[in-house]
Amino acid sequence: MRIVLGVAGGIAAYKSVLLLRLLREAGHEVRVVPTRAALEFVGRATWEALSGQPVTTDVFEDVDQVAHVAVGKSAELVVVAPATADLLARAATGQADDLLTATLLVARCPVLLAPAMHTEMWEHPATVANVATLRSRGVHVLDPEAGRLTGADTGPGRLPEPEAIARAALALVATRPQDLTGRHVVISAGGTREPLDPVRFFGNRSSGRQGVALARAARDRGARVTLVAANLTVATPSGVDVVPAETGAELRDAVRAAAKDADVVVMAAAVADYRPRTAVETKLKKSPDGVAPVLELVETVDILAELAHERLRADQVVVGFAAETGDAAGSVLEHGRAKALRKGADLLVVNAVGGGRGFGTDANDVTILDGRGVVVATSSGTKDVVAHAIWDAVLLRF
Ligand code: CTP
């Protein structure tokens, strides 16, 4: 594989020498693109000797080969380690004032940035915003490790170990089995909003991350993917058909329309169980007499149960989710079992929420039940890891 190893100007650049060796030993062709500042820490000769390739930093070197476009275009993976605060800022604003940033603009392959800087710089709102921007565009930004920094100071900001960076980078391009080729999968993700008036709604805290991870994983395994997206707070993956839906009713229509020819329907969206009976067209005013209004709610259609009982296509695999907290009446799993029996889906993915678990984070921990409430698999890790475990369980149903 052709890998570009970008190196920005930080003391941790010396660790990238080992990263370069690891990538080369794994059999990859590595082109090192340091910034000018990086060469203050590790010289050109080291990079050239270990990579066996010429090393340039500026867009005005090797102009005859149009290096600023060629390097990014031919890359199959770009890794930048260390990524300094300055590099993150330049990448986030799309600058192209040296070969590394020009390469980042041109590259269409997976990009992994491994930041390293002082804790203050990492925690500054400017850096936080730059990292969020890059992540929203699909760039993978590792969290730095906490520990001893350049001086006597300690805190988050250390470059992760070269082995960990190499592992994370190569995982981005690991070829997946194309075992969903020829399948159409429909995934609902996010959380519905049920309007009360033009400015207010009943909503929930679902970010849509797990549903989006399922869409990405299915795409990577060869499926045609329809993602019914309800108010996502994360970017949608490329290469999938996105159908936006705001309310439960819109989501139901979109899912049912797409499900007609689907092999699999996964209801990962958090759908409101109740909605206000009427959504008024003008803004509700605060009552002048201090009497709090009483809102009348009506039950919404249970889309998952409807799909499971109706079976729009005879051989369709229907998958539901159950976010449970557990309570006096039963544990997370007991509630999950009861829900599996009630909903009639082929698989129910149960996860514990509350206390910071499940919502808005990148980690998940799930138990997958069949329609009778029997555990068929468990998975924990990033939402991408969990997504692949769910597809593995789905594939066993075909
Ligand atoms: N779901 C649905 N339509 C609804 C509500 C929920 O399709 N109106 C789906 C969700 O997408 C999810 C599953 O049902 O896949 C579980 O939702 P949940 O709200 O946990 O189920 P409920 O039956 O509402 O159970 P609870 O009493 O725990 O809220």
Coordinates of C-alpha atoms and ligand atoms in Angstrom, one line a residue:
M1 CA 0.0 0.0 0.0
R2 CA 1.1 3.6 -0.7
I3 CA 1.2 5.5 2.6
V4 CA 2.0 9.1 3.1
L5 CA 3.6 9.8 6.5
G6 CA 3.2 13.4 7.4
V7 CA 5.4 14.8 10.2
A8 CA 4.8 18.2 11.8
G9 CA 7.3 20.2 13.8
G10 CA 7.1 18.8 17.3
I11 CA 9.6 17.1 19.6
A12 CA 7.6 13.8 19.2
A13 CA 8.8 13.7 15.6
Y14 CA 11.5 11.3 16.7
K15 CA 8.8 8.7 17.5
S16 CA 7.7 8.8 13.9
V17 CA 11.1 7.4 12.9
L18 CA 9.9 4.2 14.6
L19 CA 6.4 4.5 13.1
L20 CA 8.1 4.7 9.6
R21 CA 10.1 1.5 10.3
L22 CA 6.9 -0.3 11.5
L23 CA 5.0 0.7 8.3
R24 CA 8.0 -0.3 6.1
E25 CA 8.4 -3.6 7.9
A26 CA 4.7 -4.3 7.3
G27 CA 5.5 -4.2 3.6
H28 CA 4.2 -0.7 2.7
E29 CA 5.7 2.0 0.5
V30 CA 6.0 5.1 2.6
R31 CA 6.5 8.6 1.4
V32 CA 7.5 10.9 4.2
V33 CA 6.3 14.5 4.0
P34 CA 7.7 16.6 6.8
T35 CA 6.9 20.2 7.4
R36 CA 9.8 22.6 7.3
A37 CA 9.7 22.8 11.1
A38 CA 9.7 19.0 11.4
L39 CA 13.2 19.0 9.8
E40 CA 14.4 21.0 12.8
F41 CA 13.8 17.9 14.9
V42 CA 14.7 15.0 12.6
G43 CA 16.7 15.7 9.4
R44 CA 15.9 14.9 5.8
A45 CA 18.7 12.3 5.6
T46 CA 17.0 10.1 8.3
W47 CA 13.7 10.1 6.5
E48 CA 15.2 9.5 3.1
A49 CA 17.4 6.6 4.3
L50 CA 14.6 4.9 6.1
S51 CA 11.9 5.4 3.5
G52 CA 14.1 4.9 0.5
Q53 CA 12.2 7.8 -1.1
P54 CA 12.9 11.4 -1.8
V55 CA 11.8 13.8 0.9
T56 CA 10.3 17.3 0.0
T57 CA 8.5 19.8 2.2
D58 CA 7.6 22.6 -0.2
V59 CA 5.2 22.8 -3.1
F60 CA 8.0 24.5 -5.2
E61 CA 10.4 21.5 -5.0
D62 CA 10.0 18.8 -7.8
V63 CA 7.6 21.2 -9.6
D64 CA 8.0 19.2 -12.8
Q65 CA 6.3 16.2 -11.1
V66 CA 3.5 18.4 -9.7
A67 CA 4.2 16.8 -6.3
H68 CA 1.6 18.8 -4.4
V69 CA -1.1 17.0 -6.3
A70 CA 0.6 13.7 -7.2
V71 CA 1.6 12.7 -3.6
G72 CA -2.0 13.1 -2.3
K73 CA -3.6 11.6 -5.3
S74 CA -1.6 8.4 -5.2
A75 CA -1.9 7.9 -1.5
E76 CA -4.0 5.0 -0.2
L77 CA -3.6 6.1 3.4
V78 CA -2.3 9.4 5.0
V79 CA -1.0 9.4 8.6
V80 CA 0.3 12.5 10.3
A81 CA 2.3 12.0 13.4
P82 CA 2.9 14.2 15.3
A83 CA 0.1 16.5 14.3
T84 CA 0.8 19.8 16.0
A85 CA -1.7 22.5 17.0
D86 CA -0.5 24.5 14.0
L87 CA -0.9 21.6 11.6
L88 CA -4.5 20.9 12.9
A89 CA -5.4 24.5 12.4
R90 CA -4.0 24.6 8.9
A91 CA -5.7 21.4 8.0
A92 CA -9.0 22.5 9.5
T93 CA -9.0 25.8 7.5
G94 CA -7.9 24.0 4.3
Q95 CA -4.6 25.8 3.8
A96 CA -2.1 24.5 1.3
D97 CA 1.0 26.4 2.0
D98 CA 3.4 23.4 2.1
L99 CA 3.5 20.0 0.6
L100 CA 1.9 18.3 3.7
T101 CA -1.2 20.5 3.8
A102 CA -1.5 20.5 0.0
T103 CA -1.4 16.7 0.2
L104 CA -4.2 16.7 2.9
L105 CA -6.4 18.7 0.6
V106 CA -5.9 16.5 -2.4
A107 CA -6.1 13.1 -0.7
R108 CA -9.4 11.2 -0.9
C109 CA -8.2 8.2 1.1
P110 CA -8.5 7.6 4.9
V111 CA -6.6 10.2 6.9
L112 CA -5.4 9.6 10.5
L113 CA -4.0 12.5 12.5
A114 CA -2.1 11.7 15.8
P115 CA -1.9 15.0 17.7
A116 CA 0.9 15.8 20.2
M117 CA 1.3 19.1 21.9
H118 CA 1.2 20.7 25.4
T119 CA -2.0 20.2 27.4
E120 CA -2.9 23.9 27.3
M121 CA -2.7 23.9 23.5
W122 CA -4.7 20.6 23.2
E123 CA -7.4 22.0 25.5
H124 CA -7.6 25.5 23.9
P125 CA -11.0 26.1 22.4
A126 CA -9.4 26.8 19.0
T127 CA -7.8 23.4 18.9
V128 CA -11.0 21.7 20.3
A129 CA -12.9 23.4 17.4
N130 CA -10.3 22.4 14.8
V131 CA -10.4 18.8 15.9
A132 CA -14.3 18.8 15.8
T133 CA -14.2 20.3 12.3
L134 CA -11.8 17.7 11.1
R135 CA -13.7 14.8 12.6
S136 CA -17.0 16.1 11.2
R137 CA -15.3 15.9 7.7
G138 CA -14.4 12.2 8.3
V139 CA -10.8 12.8 9.3
H140 CA -9.7 10.4 12.1
V141 CA -8.1 12.3 14.9
L142 CA -6.6 10.2 17.7
D143 CA -6.9 11.4 21.2
P144 CA -3.3 12.1 22.6
E145 CA -2.2 10.1 25.6
A146 CA -1.8 11.6 29.1
G147 CA 1.7 11.6 30.6
R148 CA 5.1 13.3 30.7
L149 CA 5.5 16.1 28.1
T150 CA 8.6 17.8 27.0
G151 CA 9.4 19.7 30.2
A152 CA 8.5 18.7 33.7
D153 CA 4.8 19.1 32.9
T154 CA 2.4 16.2 32.5
G155 CA -1.2 15.9 31.1
P156 CA -3.0 14.9 27.9
G157 CA -0.9 15.8 24.8
R158 CA 1.6 13.0 24.4
L159 CA 1.9 11.2 21.1
P160 CA 0.5 7.7 21.3
E161 CA 3.1 4.9 20.9
P162 CA 4.2 4.2 17.3
E163 CA 2.7 0.7 17.5
A164 CA -0.7 2.1 18.5
I165 CA -0.6 4.7 15.7
A166 CA 0.3 2.0 13.1
R167 CA -2.5 -0.3 14.3
A168 CA -5.1 2.5 14.2
A169 CA -3.9 3.6 10.8
L170 CA -3.9 0.2 9.2
A171 CA -7.3 -0.6 10.7
L172 CA -8.7 2.2 8.6
V173 CA -7.8 0.4 5.4
A174 CA -8.3 -3.2 6.5
T175 CA -10.2 -4.8 3.7
R176 CA -13.6 -6.1 4.9
P177 CA -15.2 -9.3 3.5
Q178 CA -17.7 -8.2 0.9
D179 CA -20.4 -10.4 2.5
L180 CA -23.2 -7.9 2.1
T181 CA -22.7 -7.5 -1.7
G182 CA -26.1 -7.5 -3.5
R183 CA -28.0 -6.8 -0.3
H184 CA -30.1 -3.7 0.3
V185 CA -30.1 -2.6 3.9
V186 CA -32.2 0.2 5.5
I187 CA -31.0 1.8 8.7
S188 CA -32.8 4.4 10.7
A189 CA -30.6 6.6 12.9
G190 CA -30.8 9.6 15.2
G191 CA -33.7 10.8 17.3
T192 CA -37.1 12.0 16.2
R193 CA -38.5 15.5 17.0
E194 CA -42.2 15.8 17.7
P195 CA -43.3 19.4 17.3
L196 CA -45.4 21.2 19.9
D197 CA -45.4 24.6 18.1
P198 CA -43.1 26.1 15.5
V199 CA -40.1 26.5 17.9
R200 CA -40.5 23.7 20.4
F201 CA -40.4 19.9 20.1
F202 CA -40.1 16.7 22.2
G203 CA -36.8 15.1 21.4
N204 CA -34.2 12.8 22.8
R205 CA -30.4 12.6 23.2
S206 CA -29.6 10.2 20.4
S207 CA -26.7 11.4 18.3
G208 CA -27.1 8.8 15.5
R209 CA -23.5 7.6 15.9
Q210 CA -24.4 3.9 16.2
G211 CA -26.8 4.0 13.2
V212 CA -24.2 5.9 11.1
A213 CA -21.5 3.4 12.1
L214 CA -23.9 0.6 10.9
A215 CA -24.4 2.4 7.6
R216 CA -20.6 2.8 7.1
A217 CA -19.9 -0.8 8.0
A218 CA -22.6 -2.1 5.7
R219 CA -21.2 0.0 2.9
D220 CA -17.7 -1.3 3.5
R221 CA -19.0 -4.8 3.3
G222 CA -20.6 -4.2 -0.1
A223 CA -24.3 -3.4 0.7
R224 CA -26.5 -0.8 -0.9
V225 CA -27.4 1.3 2.0
T226 CA -30.4 3.6 2.7
L227 CA -29.9 5.7 5.8
V228 CA -33.1 7.3 7.2
A229 CA -31.5 10.1 9.1
A230 CA -33.5 11.8 12.0
N231 CA -31.7 15.0 13.2
L232 CA -28.2 13.5 13.2
T233 CA -25.4 15.4 15.1
V234 CA -22.7 13.5 13.2
A235 CA -21.8 13.6 9.5
T236 CA -23.3 11.0 7.2
P237 CA -20.9 8.6 5.4
S238 CA -20.3 8.9 1.7
G239 CA -21.6 6.3 -0.6
V240 CA -25.0 5.8 1.1
D241 CA -28.4 7.1 0.2
V242 CA -29.5 9.5 2.9
V243 CA -33.3 10.2 3.4
P244 CA -33.9 12.9 6.0
A245 CA -36.8 12.5 8.5
E246 CA -37.7 14.9 11.3
T247 CA -40.7 13.3 13.1
G248 CA -41.7 9.7 13.9
A249 CA -44.4 9.9 11.2
E250 CA -41.8 11.0 8.5
L251 CA -39.4 8.4 9.7
R252 CA -42.1 5.7 9.4
D253 CA -43.0 6.7 5.8
A254 CA -39.3 6.8 4.8
V255 CA -38.4 3.5 6.4
R256 CA -41.5 1.7 5.0
A257 CA -40.9 3.1 1.5
A258 CA -37.2 1.9 1.5
A259 CA -38.0 -1.4 3.2
K260 CA -40.2 -2.7 0.4
D261 CA -37.1 -4.2 -1.4
A262 CA -34.8 -4.4 1.6
D263 CA -33.1 -7.5 2.8
V264 CA -32.5 -6.0 6.2
V265 CA -34.1 -3.2 8.2
V266 CA -32.3 -1.9 11.3
M267 CA -34.3 0.4 13.5
A268 CA -31.4 2.2 15.3
A269 CA -33.3 5.5 15.6
A270 CA -34.7 6.6 19.0
V271 CA -38.4 7.2 18.0
A272 CA -40.7 9.0 20.4
D273 CA -43.3 6.8 22.0
Y274 CA -45.6 9.7 22.4
R275 CA -46.2 13.0 20.6
P276 CA -48.3 16.1 21.4
R277 CA -51.8 15.6 20.1
T278 CA -51.7 18.8 18.2
A279 CA -48.8 20.9 17.0
V280 CA -50.1 24.5 16.9
E281 CA -49.0 26.8 14.1
T282 CA -48.2 29.8 16.2
K283 CA -45.9 30.0 19.1
L284 CA -47.4 29.0 22.5
K285 CA -47.3 32.0 24.9
K286 CA -46.6 31.8 28.6
S287 CA -49.8 31.9 30.5
P288 CA -50.3 35.3 32.1
D289 CA -52.1 33.8 35.2
G290 CA -49.2 31.5 36.1
V291 CA -51.1 28.3 35.4
A292 CA -48.8 25.7 33.8
P293 CA -50.3 24.1 30.7
V294 CA -51.3 20.5 30.6
L295 CA -50.1 18.8 27.3
E296 CA -52.1 16.0 25.8
L297 CA -49.9 13.3 24.3
V298 CA -50.9 10.5 22.0
E299 CA -49.1 7.3 21.3
T300 CA -47.1 7.0 18.1
V301 CA -46.9 4.0 15.8
D302 CA -44.3 1.4 16.9
I303 CA -42.5 1.2 13.6
L304 CA -40.3 -1.7 14.6
A305 CA -43.2 -3.9 15.8
E306 CA -45.2 -3.0 12.7
L307 CA -42.3 -4.0 10.4
A308 CA -41.7 -7.2 12.3
H309 CA -45.4 -8.3 12.3
E310 CA -46.3 -7.1 8.8
R311 CA -43.1 -8.4 7.0
L312 CA -43.1 -6.1 3.9
R313 CA -40.8 -8.8 2.3
A314 CA -41.1 -12.4 3.5
D315 CA -37.4 -13.1 3.9
Q316 CA -36.5 -9.7 5.5
V317 CA -34.3 -9.6 8.6
V318 CA -35.7 -7.0 11.1
V319 CA -33.4 -5.7 13.7
G320 CA -34.4 -3.5 16.7
F321 CA -32.5 -1.7 19.5
A322 CA -33.3 -1.5 23.1
A323 CA -31.6 1.2 25.2
E324 CA -32.3 0.2 28.8
T325 CA -31.3 1.5 32.2
G326 CA -32.6 -1.4 34.4
D327 CA -34.9 -0.6 37.3
A328 CA -36.6 -2.2 40.3
A329 CA -38.7 -4.3 37.9
G330 CA -35.8 -5.9 36.2
S331 CA -32.2 -5.7 34.9
V332 CA -31.1 -4.3 31.6
L333 CA -31.1 -7.9 30.1
E334 CA -34.5 -8.8 31.6
H335 CA -36.1 -5.7 30.1
G336 CA -34.3 -6.6 26.8
R337 CA -35.7 -10.1 26.8
A338 CA -39.2 -8.9 27.4
K339 CA -38.8 -6.4 24.6
A340 CA -37.5 -9.0 22.2
L341 CA -40.6 -11.1 22.8
R342 CA -42.9 -8.1 22.5
K343 CA -41.5 -6.5 19.4
G344 CA -41.2 -9.7 17.2
A345 CA -38.0 -8.6 15.6
D346 CA -35.4 -11.2 14.4
L347 CA -32.7 -9.6 16.4
L348 CA -32.7 -7.0 19.3
V349 CA -29.5 -5.2 20.2
V350 CA -29.7 -4.3 23.9
N351 CA -27.4 -1.7 25.5
A352 CA -27.2 -0.2 28.9
V353 CA -27.6 3.6 28.9
G354 CA -27.5 6.3 31.6
G355 CA -24.5 7.3 33.8
G356 CA -22.6 8.5 30.7
R357 CA -23.0 5.3 28.8
G358 CA -24.4 4.9 25.3
F359 CA -25.3 8.4 24.2
G360 CA -22.9 10.8 22.5
T361 CA -19.8 8.7 23.1
D362 CA -17.9 6.6 20.6
A363 CA -18.0 3.4 22.7
N364 CA -20.8 0.9 23.1
D365 CA -21.3 -2.4 24.9
V366 CA -24.2 -4.5 23.6
T367 CA -25.9 -7.9 23.9
I368 CA -27.6 -9.2 20.8
L369 CA -30.8 -11.3 21.4
D370 CA -32.8 -13.3 19.0
G371 CA -36.6 -13.0 18.7
R372 CA -37.1 -15.4 21.7
G373 CA -34.8 -13.4 23.9
V374 CA -31.8 -15.8 23.6
V375 CA -28.3 -14.2 23.6
V376 CA -26.7 -14.8 20.2
A377 CA -23.7 -12.5 20.5
T378 CA -22.1 -9.8 22.6
S379 CA -19.8 -7.0 21.5
S380 CA -18.0 -4.0 23.1
G381 CA -15.7 -1.4 21.7
T382 CA -16.1 1.5 19.3
K383 CA -19.4 1.9 17.6
D384 CA -17.7 0.7 14.4
V385 CA -16.6 -2.5 16.1
V386 CA -20.2 -3.0 17.5
A387 CA -21.6 -2.3 14.0
H388 CA -19.6 -5.1 12.4
A389 CA -20.6 -7.5 15.2
I390 CA -24.3 -6.6 14.4
W391 CA -23.8 -7.3 10.7
D392 CA -22.1 -10.6 11.6
A393 CA -25.2 -11.6 13.6
V394 CA -27.5 -10.5 10.7
L395 CA -25.5 -12.6 8.2
L396 CA -26.2 -15.7 10.2
R397 CA -29.9 -15.2 9.6
F398 CA -29.7 -15.4 5.8
Ligands
CTP1 N1 -39.3 2.0 18.0 C1 -40.1 2.2 16.9 N2 -41.1 3.0 16.9 C2 -41.5 3.6 18.0 C3 -40.7 3.5 19.2 C4 -39.6 2.7 19.1 O1 -39.8 1.6 15.8 N3 -42.5 4.4 18.0 C5 -38.1 1.1 17.9 C6 -36.8 1.8 18.1 O2 -36.2 2.2 16.9 C7 -35.9 0.6 18.7 C8 -37.0 -0.2 19.4 O3 -38.2 0.2 18.9 O4 -35.4 -0.2 17.7 C9 -36.9 0.0 20.9 O5 -37.5 1.2 21.3 P1 -37.8 1.5 22.8 O6 -38.3 2.9 22.9 O7 -36.7 1.0 23.7 O8 -39.1 0.5 23.0 P2 -40.4 0.7 23.7 O9 -41.3 -0.4 23.2 O10 -40.9 2.1 23.6 O11 -40.1 0.3 25.2 P3 -39.9 1.2 26.5 O12 -41.1 1.0 27.3 O13 -38.6 0.7 27.1 O14 -39.8 2.6 26.0

